[in-house]
Amino acid sequence: MSEPLKSSRGVQLLRLANGRFQVIADGTVVVETAVDSYANIAYDEAVDARDENKERRRRERAHYDMQAVRSDSFARRAAAARKTGGKGGRGGV
């Protein structure tokens, strides 16, 4: 008897009756191990390998990260520009 722990995109992570973990992808056993963390890593890699849109999402994230950096830089420059006064600087004594 096996207990399913996770399932996604044709990949399953099972806990077998003997306490071992098994990763099954498309009906074939990818990994069978007694180590839970190793089974989880193998499961995540098998799911990622079957994700067609992963590269597209990575490019979109990189694009939005770059936009955030640019807007942050623009905001800092604009704040610095507001600190300078007109003719003669900020004033003061």
XYZ file of C-alpha atoms in Angstrom:
93
model
C 0.000 0.000 0.000
C 1.352 3.422 -0.892
C 0.284 6.852 0.310
C 0.370 9.689 -2.247
C 2.044 12.784 -0.793
C 2.144 15.056 -3.863
C 0.955 14.882 -7.443
C 1.399 17.356 -10.289
C 1.880 17.266 -14.104
C 1.980 13.475 -14.285
C 4.506 13.171 -11.437
C 3.684 11.551 -8.098
C 5.531 11.415 -4.793
C 4.492 8.349 -2.802
C 5.321 6.997 0.649
C 5.459 3.235 0.441
C 4.318 0.842 3.190
C 7.959 0.080 4.095
C 8.603 3.796 4.809
C 10.521 4.492 1.609
C 9.659 7.270 -0.825
C 9.058 6.800 -4.528
C 8.859 9.366 -7.335
C 6.885 8.201 -10.369
C 6.823 10.229 -13.591
C 4.560 9.165 -16.453
C 4.237 5.666 -15.016
C 7.970 5.001 -14.583
C 9.816 5.036 -11.268
C 12.333 7.881 -11.269
C 13.640 7.534 -7.704
C 13.053 5.205 -4.779
C 14.797 6.256 -1.585
C 14.480 6.294 2.191
C 15.446 9.989 2.332
C 12.463 12.361 2.293
C 14.411 15.469 1.239
C 16.029 13.648 -1.701
C 12.625 12.400 -2.849
C 11.205 15.940 -2.645
C 14.099 17.331 -4.698
C 13.667 14.606 -7.322
C 9.918 15.304 -7.400
C 10.441 19.063 -7.881
C 12.972 18.481 -10.674
C 10.633 16.054 -12.455
C 7.748 18.547 -12.237
C 9.968 21.393 -13.502
C 11.133 19.272 -16.435
C 7.507 18.926 -17.569
C 6.729 22.664 -17.310
C 6.694 24.246 -20.783
C 6.132 27.820 -19.562
C 8.902 27.910 -16.955
C 11.361 29.763 -19.215
C 8.713 32.324 -20.181
C 7.884 33.038 -16.536
C 11.598 33.364 -15.735
C 12.027 35.969 -18.506
C 8.941 37.879 -17.316
C 10.234 37.908 -13.728
C 13.605 39.203 -14.935
C 11.847 41.933 -16.932
C 9.760 43.082 -13.962
C 12.787 42.976 -11.657
C 14.688 45.211 -14.077
C 11.733 47.620 -14.238
C 11.696 47.789 -10.433
C 15.409 48.606 -10.320
C 14.993 51.328 -12.936
C 12.009 52.936 -11.215
C 13.817 52.845 -7.862
C 16.807 54.588 -9.408
C 14.538 57.188 -11.010
C 12.770 57.853 -7.685
C 16.097 58.359 -5.879
C 17.353 60.793 -8.534
C 14.070 62.716 -8.463
C 14.211 62.991 -4.661
C 17.780 64.277 -4.839
C 16.771 66.831 -7.478
C 14.001 68.189 -5.227
C 16.484 68.840 -2.413
C 18.457 71.379 -4.388
C 16.921 74.797 -4.263
C 16.855 77.404 -6.939
C 19.500 80.061 -7.393
C 21.887 79.941 -4.450
C 21.132 76.390 -3.278
C 18.815 75.333 -0.462
C 19.183 78.486 1.507
C 20.069 78.574 5.157
C 22.422 80.817 7.040
